[in-house]
Tab-separated table of C-alpha atoms in Angstrom:
chain	number	residue	atom	x	y	z
A	24	MET	CA	0.000	0.000	0.000
A	25	GLN	CA	1.338	3.418	-0.938
A	26	THR	CA	1.570	5.881	1.938
A	27	SER	CA	3.156	9.264	2.477
A	28	LEU	CA	5.157	8.311	5.563
A	29	LYS	CA	8.141	10.580	6.046
A	30	ILE	CA	10.034	8.299	8.439
A	31	SER	CA	10.957	4.748	7.444
A	32	ALA	CA	10.656	1.855	9.867
A	33	ALA	CA	14.460	1.540	9.968
A	34	ASP	CA	15.000	5.229	10.731
A	35	MET	CA	12.256	5.147	13.354
A	36	ALA	CA	13.915	2.162	15.044
A	37	ALA	CA	17.262	3.994	15.046
A	38	THR	CA	15.611	6.872	16.909
A	39	HIS	CA	14.143	4.408	19.378
A	40	ARG	CA	17.571	2.876	20.006
A	41	GLU	CA	19.051	6.282	20.787
A	42	ARG	CA	16.381	6.816	23.432
A	43	PHE	CA	16.871	3.266	24.724
A	44	TYR	CA	20.643	3.665	25.122
A	45	SER	CA	20.284	7.027	26.857
A	46	MET	CA	18.296	5.428	29.681
A	47	PHE	CA	20.895	2.847	30.679
A	48	ASP	CA	22.821	3.194	33.904
A	49	LEU	CA	26.103	1.516	32.988
A	50	GLU	CA	27.936	2.229	36.231
A	51	GLY	CA	30.052	-0.796	36.997
A	52	ALA	CA	29.195	-2.431	33.672
A	53	ASP	CA	30.982	-0.488	30.955
A	54	ASN	CA	30.961	-3.463	28.609
A	55	ALA	CA	27.286	-4.324	28.973
A	56	ILE	CA	25.312	-5.625	26.012
A	57	VAL	CA	21.648	-6.352	25.400
A	58	VAL	CA	20.653	-9.624	23.728
A	59	MET	CA	17.130	-9.823	22.353
A	60	ARG	CA	15.273	-12.473	20.426
A	61	GLY	CA	12.587	-11.631	17.909
A	62	GLY	CA	9.457	-13.656	17.353
A	63	SER	CA	9.099	-16.931	15.482
A	64	VAL	CA	6.259	-18.453	13.516
A	65	GLU	CA	3.800	-20.328	15.733
A	66	HIS	CA	1.456	-23.148	14.798
A	67	ARG	CA	-2.079	-24.113	15.704
A	68	TYR	CA	-1.713	-26.659	18.495
A	69	ASP	CA	-0.283	-29.967	17.171
A	70	THR	CA	-0.527	-29.148	13.474
A	71	ASP	CA	1.629	-27.642	10.754
A	72	PHE	CA	-0.874	-24.819	10.232
A	73	GLU	CA	1.100	-21.587	10.569
A	74	LEU	CA	-0.551	-18.718	12.389
A	75	PRO	CA	-0.044	-15.279	10.817
A	76	PHE	CA	3.265	-13.910	12.077
A	77	ARG	CA	3.345	-10.668	14.007
A	78	GLN	CA	6.647	-9.457	15.447
A	79	GLU	CA	7.203	-9.251	19.214
A	80	SER	CA	6.618	-5.593	20.072
A	81	ARG	CA	9.802	-4.784	22.014
A	82	PHE	CA	12.011	-6.284	19.323
A	83	TRP	CA	10.064	-4.500	16.596
A	84	TYR	CA	10.409	-1.213	18.490
A	85	LEU	CA	14.215	-1.414	18.532
A	86	THR	CA	14.905	-2.971	15.120
A	87	GLY	CA	12.034	-2.258	12.754
A	88	VAL	CA	12.263	-5.917	11.706
A	89	SER	CA	8.860	-7.367	10.860
A	90	GLU	CA	10.092	-10.843	9.816
A	91	PRO	CA	10.441	-13.952	11.997
A	92	ASP	CA	13.592	-15.602	13.370
A	93	TYR	CA	15.782	-12.511	13.764
A	94	SER	CA	17.728	-11.565	16.877
A	95	ALA	CA	19.932	-8.671	17.917
A	96	ILE	CA	22.711	-7.463	20.181
A	97	PHE	CA	22.652	-3.838	21.301
A	98	VAL	CA	25.692	-2.103	22.796
A	99	PRO	CA	24.537	0.875	24.899
A	100	LYS	CA	28.026	2.333	25.408
A	101	THR	CA	28.808	2.620	21.695
A	102	GLY	CA	25.265	2.813	20.350
A	103	GLU	CA	25.824	-0.146	18.043
A	104	CYS	CA	23.156	-2.529	16.813
A	105	HIS	CA	24.195	-6.002	15.637
A	106	LEU	CA	21.375	-7.670	13.725
A	107	PHE	CA	21.341	-11.444	13.243
A	108	ALA	CA	19.388	-12.813	10.298
A	109	PRO	CA	18.346	-16.451	9.854
A	110	LYS	CA	20.443	-18.379	7.358
A	111	ARG	CA	17.802	-19.950	5.137
A	112	GLU	CA	18.290	-23.237	3.313
A	113	ALA	CA	17.734	-23.268	-0.429
A	114	SER	CA	14.427	-25.129	-0.008
A	115	TYR	CA	13.029	-22.103	1.840
A	116	ALA	CA	12.701	-20.309	-1.491
A	117	VAL	CA	10.486	-23.091	-2.853
A	118	TRP	CA	7.917	-22.771	-0.091
A	119	ASN	CA	8.249	-19.151	1.011
A	120	GLY	CA	9.744	-17.164	-1.848
A	121	ARG	CA	13.041	-15.455	-2.532
A	122	ILE	CA	15.657	-15.496	0.207
A	123	ARG	CA	16.838	-11.994	1.018
A	124	SER	CA	20.508	-11.316	0.406
A	125	GLN	CA	22.589	-9.675	3.118
A	126	GLU	CA	22.693	-6.562	0.956
A	127	ASP	CA	18.894	-6.481	0.856
A	128	ILE	CA	18.622	-6.945	4.619
A	129	GLN	CA	21.202	-4.237	5.283
A	130	ALA	CA	19.402	-1.749	3.045
A	131	LEU	CA	16.024	-2.538	4.584
A	132	TYR	CA	16.836	-2.486	8.308
A	133	LYS	CA	20.102	-0.465	8.431
A	134	PRO	CA	21.851	-2.137	11.392
A	135	ASP	CA	25.391	-1.112	12.296
A	136	ALA	CA	26.503	-4.690	11.708
A	137	LEU	CA	24.721	-7.604	10.055
A	138	HIS	CA	25.452	-11.270	10.751
A	139	TYR	CA	23.830	-14.621	10.293
A	140	SER	CA	22.338	-16.136	13.430
A	141	ASP	CA	25.039	-18.772	13.812
A	142	ALA	CA	27.603	-16.001	14.411
A	143	MET	CA	26.023	-14.701	17.617
A	144	GLN	CA	28.263	-16.618	20.032
A	145	SER	CA	31.409	-15.390	18.322
A	146	VAL	CA	30.151	-11.795	18.430
A	147	ILE	CA	29.385	-12.131	22.154
A	148	ASP	CA	32.856	-13.543	22.769
A	149	GLU	CA	34.434	-10.705	20.812
A	150	LEU	CA	32.477	-8.058	22.720
A	151	ALA	CA	33.474	-9.728	26.030
A	152	PRO	CA	30.624	-8.227	28.066
A	153	ASP	CA	30.708	-7.998	31.858
A	154	ARG	CA	26.904	-7.839	31.967
A	155	ILE	CA	24.247	-9.140	29.594
A	156	PHE	CA	20.749	-7.730	29.629
A	157	THR	CA	18.132	-9.911	27.953
A	158	GLY	CA	14.629	-9.221	26.732
A	159	ALA	CA	13.259	-12.244	28.570
A	160	GLU	CA	14.488	-15.040	30.787
A	161	GLY	CA	15.490	-17.941	28.589
A	162	ASP	CA	16.499	-15.847	25.573
A	163	LEU	CA	20.153	-16.912	25.701
A	164	ALA	CA	19.276	-20.603	25.859
A	165	ALA	CA	16.708	-20.243	23.091
A	166	LEU	CA	19.336	-18.591	20.904
A	167	GLY	CA	21.854	-21.318	21.685
A	168	VAL	CA	24.434	-18.952	23.169
A	169	GLY	CA	26.080	-18.539	26.545
A	170	ALA	CA	27.578	-15.756	28.632
A	171	PRO	CA	31.314	-15.449	29.327
A	172	GLU	CA	32.461	-16.732	32.691
A	173	GLY	CA	31.686	-14.275	35.478
A	174	CYS	CA	29.297	-12.250	33.332
A	175	GLU	CA	26.218	-10.962	35.172
A	176	ILE	CA	22.802	-11.674	33.618
A	177	ASP	CA	19.876	-9.245	34.006
A	178	HIS	CA	16.460	-10.380	32.736
A	179	ARG	CA	14.331	-7.485	34.011
A	180	SER	CA	15.939	-4.090	33.457
A	181	VAL	CA	15.455	-4.041	29.686
A	182	ILE	CA	11.706	-4.521	30.036
A	183	ASP	CA	11.492	-1.632	32.510
A	184	ILE	CA	13.556	0.651	30.258
A	185	LEU	CA	11.589	-0.211	27.132
A	186	THR	CA	8.306	0.304	28.950
A	187	LEU	CA	9.402	3.840	29.780
A	188	CYS	CA	10.660	4.441	26.232
A	189	ARG	CA	7.414	3.339	24.651
A	190	LEU	CA	5.291	5.704	26.746
A	191	TYR	CA	6.463	8.696	24.708
A	192	LYS	CA	5.726	8.322	21.022
A	193	THR	CA	8.212	9.456	18.390
A	194	GLU	CA	7.186	11.222	15.179
A	195	GLY	CA	7.477	7.980	13.232
A	196	GLU	CA	5.112	6.274	15.644
A	197	LEU	CA	2.620	9.132	15.501
A	198	GLU	CA	2.639	8.983	11.700
A	199	ARG	CA	1.614	5.345	11.838
A	200	LEU	CA	-0.942	5.846	14.591
A	201	ARG	CA	-2.613	8.670	12.661
A	202	PHE	CA	-2.682	6.587	9.493
A	203	ALA	CA	-4.168	3.627	11.360
A	204	ASN	CA	-6.820	5.866	12.897
A	205	LYS	CA	-7.820	7.349	9.538
A	206	ALA	CA	-8.104	3.932	7.892
A	207	ASN	CA	-10.048	2.468	10.804
A	208	CYS	CA	-12.404	5.461	10.920
A	209	ASP	CA	-13.167	4.902	7.226
A	210	ALA	CA	-13.855	1.222	7.912
A	211	HIS	CA	-16.145	1.985	10.867
A	212	HIS	CA	-18.003	4.441	8.649
A	213	ALA	CA	-18.549	1.646	6.116
A	214	VAL	CA	-19.981	-0.524	8.895
A	215	LEU	CA	-22.257	2.312	10.028
A	216	ARG	CA	-23.749	2.396	6.537
A	217	SER	CA	-24.247	-1.392	6.612
A	218	VAL	CA	-25.985	-1.840	9.977
A	219	ARG	CA	-29.625	-2.900	9.598
A	220	PRO	CA	-32.179	-5.232	11.203
A	221	ASP	CA	-31.751	-8.940	10.425
A	222	ALA	CA	-28.082	-8.542	9.436
A	223	TRP	CA	-25.604	-10.647	11.394
A	224	GLU	CA	-22.871	-9.404	13.696
A	225	TYR	CA	-20.234	-11.331	11.760
A	226	GLN	CA	-21.345	-9.614	8.551
A	227	MET	CA	-20.436	-6.279	10.132
A	228	LYS	CA	-17.055	-7.762	11.003
A	229	GLY	CA	-16.711	-8.721	7.356
A	230	VAL	CA	-17.479	-5.176	6.211
A	231	LEU	CA	-14.833	-3.712	8.513
A	232	GLU	CA	-12.170	-6.288	7.686
A	233	GLY	CA	-12.831	-6.072	3.957
A	234	THR	CA	-12.544	-2.286	3.968
A	235	LEU	CA	-9.275	-2.410	5.889
A	236	MET	CA	-7.819	-5.209	3.779
A	237	GLN	CA	-8.389	-3.057	0.699
A	238	ARG	CA	-6.229	-0.405	2.369
A	239	GLY	CA	-3.492	-2.877	3.243
A	240	LEU	CA	-4.186	-3.290	6.965
A	241	GLN	CA	-4.088	-7.051	7.498
A	242	PHE	CA	-3.570	-7.527	11.241
A	243	PRO	CA	-6.143	-6.891	13.977
A	244	ALA	CA	-4.805	-4.924	16.925
A	245	TYR	CA	-7.062	-7.022	19.186
A	246	ASN	CA	-10.085	-9.319	19.051
A	247	GLY	CA	-12.848	-7.101	17.734
A	248	ILE	CA	-16.273	-6.782	19.358
A	249	TYR	CA	-19.358	-6.704	17.120
A	250	ALA	CA	-22.204	-6.843	19.621
A	251	SER	CA	-25.938	-6.288	19.225
A	252	GLY	CA	-28.740	-6.321	21.768
A	253	THR	CA	-27.783	-7.634	25.197
A	254	ASN	CA	-24.397	-8.702	23.812
A	255	SER	CA	-23.400	-5.030	23.822
A	256	ALA	CA	-23.302	-5.196	27.636
A	257	ILE	CA	-20.697	-7.996	27.544
A	258	LEU	CA	-17.429	-6.100	27.869
A	259	HIS	CA	-15.269	-8.556	25.912
A	260	TYR	CA	-17.867	-10.197	23.689
A	261	VAL	CA	-16.110	-11.830	20.713
A	262	VAL	CA	-18.524	-14.544	19.523
A	263	ASN	CA	-20.062	-12.144	16.989
A	264	ASN	CA	-22.683	-14.619	15.753
A	265	GLN	CA	-26.064	-13.093	16.608
A	266	GLN	CA	-28.620	-11.681	14.184
A	267	MET	CA	-29.344	-8.018	14.884
A	268	GLY	CA	-32.871	-7.065	15.865
A	269	ASP	CA	-35.001	-4.030	15.111
A	270	GLY	CA	-34.876	-1.653	18.083
A	271	GLU	CA	-31.564	-2.962	19.418
A	272	LEU	CA	-28.239	-1.197	19.754
A	273	PHE	CA	-25.099	-2.337	17.928
A	274	LEU	CA	-21.707	-1.776	19.572
A	275	ILE	CA	-18.535	-2.094	17.507
A	276	ASP	CA	-15.121	-2.035	19.218
A	277	SER	CA	-12.487	-2.946	16.671
A	278	GLY	CA	-9.188	-1.773	15.220
A	279	TYR	CA	-6.471	-2.951	12.861
A	280	GLU	CA	-2.736	-2.231	12.812
A	281	PHE	CA	-0.645	-0.330	10.316
A	282	GLU	CA	3.043	-1.346	10.508
A	283	GLY	CA	2.441	-2.563	14.049
A	284	TYR	CA	0.583	0.499	15.327
A	285	GLY	CA	-3.129	0.074	15.892
A	286	ALA	CA	-6.290	2.038	16.409
A	287	ASP	CA	-8.784	1.200	19.163
A	288	LEU	CA	-12.170	2.666	18.281
A	289	THR	CA	-15.662	2.074	19.651
A	290	ARG	CA	-19.035	3.350	18.514
A	291	THR	CA	-22.639	2.417	19.352
A	292	TRP	CA	-25.503	2.800	16.859
A	293	PRO	CA	-29.217	1.981	16.642
A	294	VAL	CA	-29.736	-1.081	14.460
A	295	ASN	CA	-32.801	0.423	12.767
A	296	GLY	CA	-31.151	3.804	12.230
A	297	VAL	CA	-33.112	5.790	14.829
A	298	PHE	CA	-32.387	6.007	18.561
A	299	SER	CA	-35.389	5.306	20.771
A	300	ASP	CA	-36.097	7.811	23.527
A	301	VAL	CA	-34.264	5.812	26.197
A	302	GLN	CA	-31.410	4.951	23.825
A	303	ARG	CA	-31.041	8.631	22.981
A	304	GLU	CA	-31.091	9.516	26.687
A	305	MET	CA	-28.395	7.030	27.662
A	306	TYR	CA	-26.272	7.702	24.591
A	307	SER	CA	-26.337	11.424	25.384
A	308	ILE	CA	-25.067	10.690	28.892
A	309	VAL	CA	-22.150	8.606	27.591
A	310	LEU	CA	-21.332	11.200	24.942
A	311	GLU	CA	-21.246	13.878	27.643
A	312	MET	CA	-18.973	11.634	29.730
A	313	GLN	CA	-16.578	11.420	26.817
A	314	LYS	CA	-16.732	15.095	25.887
A	315	ARG	CA	-15.973	16.224	29.442
A	316	THR	CA	-13.096	13.816	29.943
A	317	ILE	CA	-11.570	14.605	26.548
A	318	ALA	CA	-11.786	18.334	27.301
A	319	ALA	CA	-9.946	17.704	30.583
A	320	THR	CA	-7.234	15.534	28.996
A	321	ARG	CA	-3.885	17.310	29.036
A	322	PRO	CA	-0.373	16.914	30.454
A	323	GLY	CA	-0.316	16.929	34.245
A	324	VAL	CA	-3.658	15.163	34.680
A	325	LYS	CA	-3.886	11.650	36.116
A	326	MET	CA	-5.971	8.924	34.533
A	327	GLU	CA	-7.853	8.220	37.764
A	328	ASP	CA	-8.973	11.859	37.922
A	329	LEU	CA	-10.359	11.597	34.393
A	330	HIS	CA	-12.061	8.347	35.349
A	331	PHE	CA	-13.758	9.906	38.373
A	332	LEU	CA	-14.877	12.837	36.201
A	333	ALA	CA	-16.547	10.343	33.869
A	334	CYS	CA	-18.191	8.604	36.838
A	335	ARG	CA	-19.585	11.850	38.237
A	336	THR	CA	-20.927	12.823	34.819
A	337	LEU	CA	-22.643	9.441	34.529
A	338	LEU	CA	-24.290	9.796	37.934
A	339	GLU	CA	-25.452	13.333	37.173
A	340	GLY	CA	-27.157	12.054	34.035
A	341	LEU	CA	-28.758	9.093	35.785
A	342	LEU	CA	-29.944	11.347	38.615
A	343	GLU	CA	-31.524	13.758	36.158
A	344	GLY	CA	-33.323	10.863	34.489
A	345	GLY	CA	-34.580	9.486	37.800
A	346	TYR	CA	-32.705	6.175	37.526
A	347	VAL	CA	-30.760	6.663	40.757
A	348	LYS	CA	-31.505	8.519	43.988
A	349	GLY	CA	-29.552	10.639	46.443
A	350	SER	CA	-26.720	13.111	45.936
A	351	VAL	CA	-23.804	12.712	43.560
A	352	GLU	CA	-21.456	12.678	46.547
A	353	ASP	CA	-23.350	9.856	48.263
A	354	LEU	CA	-23.609	7.894	45.015
A	355	MET	CA	-19.869	8.271	44.449
A	356	ALA	CA	-19.126	7.195	48.014
A	357	GLN	CA	-21.217	4.035	47.555
A	358	ASN	CA	-19.577	3.272	44.168
A	359	ILE	CA	-22.958	3.196	42.409
A	360	PHE	CA	-21.214	4.284	39.208
A	361	ALA	CA	-19.480	0.889	39.051
A	362	LEU	CA	-22.824	-0.872	38.578
A	363	PHE	CA	-23.200	0.851	35.208
A	364	PHE	CA	-19.556	1.598	34.279
A	365	PRO	CA	-17.458	-1.297	35.612
A	366	HIS	CA	-14.285	-0.816	33.547
A	367	GLY	CA	-11.516	1.762	33.334
A	368	LEU	CA	-11.790	4.926	31.245
A	369	GLY	CA	-8.846	4.179	28.968
A	370	HIS	CA	-5.318	2.940	28.446
A	371	PHE	CA	-2.081	3.606	26.605
A	372	LEU	CA	-1.971	2.734	22.904
A	373	GLY	CA	0.912	1.966	20.557
A	374	LEU	CA	2.569	-1.203	19.313
A	375	ASP	CA	0.180	-3.025	21.636
A	376	VAL	CA	-3.450	-2.077	22.045
A	377	HIS	CA	-2.861	-2.048	25.802
A	378	ASP	CA	0.594	-0.507	25.680
A	379	PRO	CA	2.654	-0.989	28.859
A	380	GLY	CA	3.505	1.600	31.478
A	381	GLY	CA	0.182	2.309	33.134
A	382	TYR	CA	1.476	1.784	36.661
A	383	PRO	CA	4.813	3.345	37.658
A	384	LYS	CA	6.795	1.462	40.273
A	385	GLY	CA	5.348	2.078	43.716
A	386	VAL	CA	1.871	2.963	42.430
A	387	ASP	CA	-0.779	0.357	43.206
A	388	ARG	CA	-4.268	-0.200	41.905
A	389	ILE	CA	-7.112	1.497	43.771
A	390	ASP	CA	-9.071	-1.258	45.495
A	391	ARG	CA	-12.509	0.074	44.687
A	392	PRO	CA	-15.307	-1.319	42.469
A	393	GLY	CA	-14.826	-0.344	38.841
A	394	VAL	CA	-11.742	1.733	39.629
A	395	ARG	CA	-9.579	-1.324	40.311
A	396	PHE	CA	-9.750	-2.116	36.600
A	397	LEU	CA	-8.109	1.167	35.587
A	398	ARG	CA	-5.219	0.314	33.272
A	399	SER	CA	-3.250	3.401	34.253
A	400	ARG	CA	-2.646	5.647	37.250
A	401	ARG	CA	0.245	7.483	35.647
A	402	GLU	CA	0.286	11.267	35.309
A	403	LEU	CA	-0.156	12.106	31.639
A	404	GLU	CA	2.674	13.788	29.732
A	405	SER	CA	3.183	15.184	26.264
A	406	GLY	CA	3.847	12.461	23.689
A	407	MET	CA	1.703	9.814	25.354
A	408	VAL	CA	-1.166	8.239	23.406
A	409	ILE	CA	-4.290	7.136	25.252
A	410	THR	CA	-7.845	6.004	24.660
A	411	ILE	CA	-10.890	7.639	26.223
A	412	GLU	CA	-13.753	5.125	26.307
A	413	PRO	CA	-16.549	5.744	28.829
A	414	GLY	CA	-19.593	3.513	28.804
A	415	PHE	CA	-22.982	2.687	30.266
A	416	TYR	CA	-24.179	-0.909	30.589
A	417	MET	CA	-27.176	-2.747	31.988
A	418	ILE	CA	-25.527	-5.902	33.333
A	419	PRO	CA	-27.886	-8.218	35.255
A	420	ALA	CA	-24.931	-9.900	36.980
A	421	LEU	CA	-24.150	-6.554	38.650
A	422	LEU	CA	-27.613	-5.065	39.056
A	423	GLY	CA	-29.329	-8.199	40.385
A	424	PRO	CA	-27.207	-8.388	43.558
A	425	ALA	CA	-27.415	-4.591	43.916
A	426	PHE	CA	-31.222	-4.724	43.936
A	427	ASP	CA	-31.000	-7.240	46.795
A	428	ASP	CA	-28.433	-5.245	48.766
A	429	PRO	CA	-30.091	-2.978	51.371
A	430	THR	CA	-27.535	-0.190	51.002
A	431	GLN	CA	-27.107	-0.149	47.235
A	432	SER	CA	-30.804	-0.656	46.502
A	433	SER	CA	-31.654	2.499	48.442
A	434	PHE	CA	-29.860	4.481	45.722
A	435	LEU	CA	-31.506	2.687	42.777
A	436	ASN	CA	-34.898	3.373	41.228
A	437	ARG	CA	-35.752	-0.234	40.603
A	438	SER	CA	-39.022	0.535	38.813
A	439	LYS	CA	-37.124	2.450	36.115
A	440	LEU	CA	-34.079	0.199	35.902
A	441	GLU	CA	-35.635	-3.278	35.836
A	442	PRO	CA	-37.426	-2.724	32.499
A	443	LEU	CA	-34.006	-1.888	31.002
A	444	LEU	CA	-32.187	-5.077	32.003
A	445	ASP	CA	-32.160	-6.158	28.346
A	446	PHE	CA	-31.026	-2.703	27.159
A	447	GLY	CA	-27.441	-3.733	26.438
A	448	GLY	CA	-24.635	-1.209	26.588
A	449	ILE	CA	-23.131	1.921	25.050
A	450	ARG	CA	-19.454	2.797	24.678
A	451	ILE	CA	-17.749	5.588	22.722
A	452	GLU	CA	-13.969	5.492	22.260
A	453	ASP	CA	-11.461	7.888	20.695
A	454	ASN	CA	-7.637	7.889	20.537
A	455	LEU	CA	-5.745	10.963	21.769
A	456	VAL	CA	-2.149	12.210	21.594
A	457	LEU	CA	-1.100	14.334	24.568
A	458	ASN	CA	0.732	17.516	23.551
A	459	ASP	CA	1.693	20.999	24.768
A	460	SER	CA	-0.969	22.881	22.822
A	461	ASP	CA	-3.597	25.040	24.515
A	462	MET	CA	-6.037	22.137	24.123
A	463	GLY	CA	-3.535	19.711	25.623
A	464	HIS	CA	-4.140	16.949	23.110
A	465	GLU	CA	-4.852	15.952	19.519
A	466	ASN	CA	-7.841	13.703	18.873
A	467	MET	CA	-6.819	11.357	16.053
A	468	THR	CA	-10.320	9.890	15.754
A	469	SER	CA	-12.594	11.638	13.252
A	470	LEU	CA	-15.470	9.136	13.283
A	471	VAL	CA	-18.931	10.683	13.752
A	472	LYS	CA	-20.570	10.327	17.162
A	473	GLU	CA	-23.305	12.972	17.355
A	474	ILE	CA	-26.816	11.495	17.320
A	475	ASP	CA	-28.083	13.631	14.432
A	476	GLU	CA	-25.049	12.761	12.285
A	477	ILE	CA	-25.396	9.036	12.979
A	478	GLU	CA	-29.092	8.996	12.141
A	479	ALA	CA	-28.572	11.051	8.969
A	480	ILE	CA	-25.890	8.685	7.659
A	481	MET	CA	-27.974	5.611	8.440
A	482	LYS	CA	-31.012	7.169	6.758
A	483	ASP	CA	-28.986	7.903	3.642
A	484	ALA	CA	-27.551	4.369	3.586
A	485	LYS	CA	-31.044	2.915	3.931
A	486	GLY	CA	-32.186	4.995	0.967
A	487	VAL	CA	-29.284	3.770	-1.146
A	488	ARG	CA	-30.047	0.141	-0.243
A	489	GLY	CA	-33.706	0.692	-1.052
């Protein structure tokens, strides 16, 4: 697929290595090296069926290598990158296509030194390290190499350093994230125009995947959710095999990767193209939750503060509608919000849909209903990329016990809530880049979410279908 990316994968990886090296504390280990193993092709259980290969994220971050069976040695003191390519037998070309020459590999990935994999032990011996950092315990054994006598082995520090590196996106990463968001927004728009009564959830998955495949995005960033009716209240519903009914809601939470960087988008639409009164009411509450939290998203804010803002906004809306009773303060104190919004507001996004780094060392989860599932308690800074995804759900497994609980039930208007137990759920999710602008962020997600816009598009699509 032709794109207008300004920064190649190899140049982006070189920038990442510079950041990586700058974070090492080499005191007492001047000759330290880092040994990392890339991913390999995996198979379906006990068969020869190859699963689609997707590179291990940390290795991809530092090398830009998207192929299997590569490994690398990084030398923080000198800034060198030694890349080790698999030496393919001639038969490989018969089954898998042309074998890359060393010249091709060098031009593509631009390492400081290129070797075949069987040379790794000799390179380690030549470097004579006094400490070896690895990407994971067992990497040295898996690569068939050993450490020099007396050499210290560290299996953890690299992961901590890379987690910190990956929190702050480089320009090359932002290019790819923006491209992924644009392509995924277009695909979600195609699904919006396809939603109708009696269609099947998996058909909507087919529309999204087909649209993205045409644009060259072949890998899902996560297992997509295509949920209608009561399925839309199942937070990680992935069966996607129900026929959509007139009067139901349809929730789509799906995103595909571009060069490893994904989008994570969620929208909720009326299957018949028109929100009912109660659907409109609840959707408006969730949209207000998202608008307020997005407006408050900027460097210096903590994710838990944004989450609590979303919770308060939810309770204000439910109070106004007569679904809950009491004051917002009392409802917050009793965690009533968690009955309707039991997950965290958002998470970091990058090479992984749930990018690492949400909890700095020494920061624990808040042991409180709903809040304990927050994926981050880190203070936001410029360069970070996050999702904002508030929701409202009618989940019988949560509301049933609450109706029977003397304390919680005193805050619930059971006569208004019980008829909605088959309502399903609503979630709206955008992807934001934190920056130093007056707004404090850039919203990469351009997909429509206003009620009037959604209904107008669905009406037009219905007219085209006839």
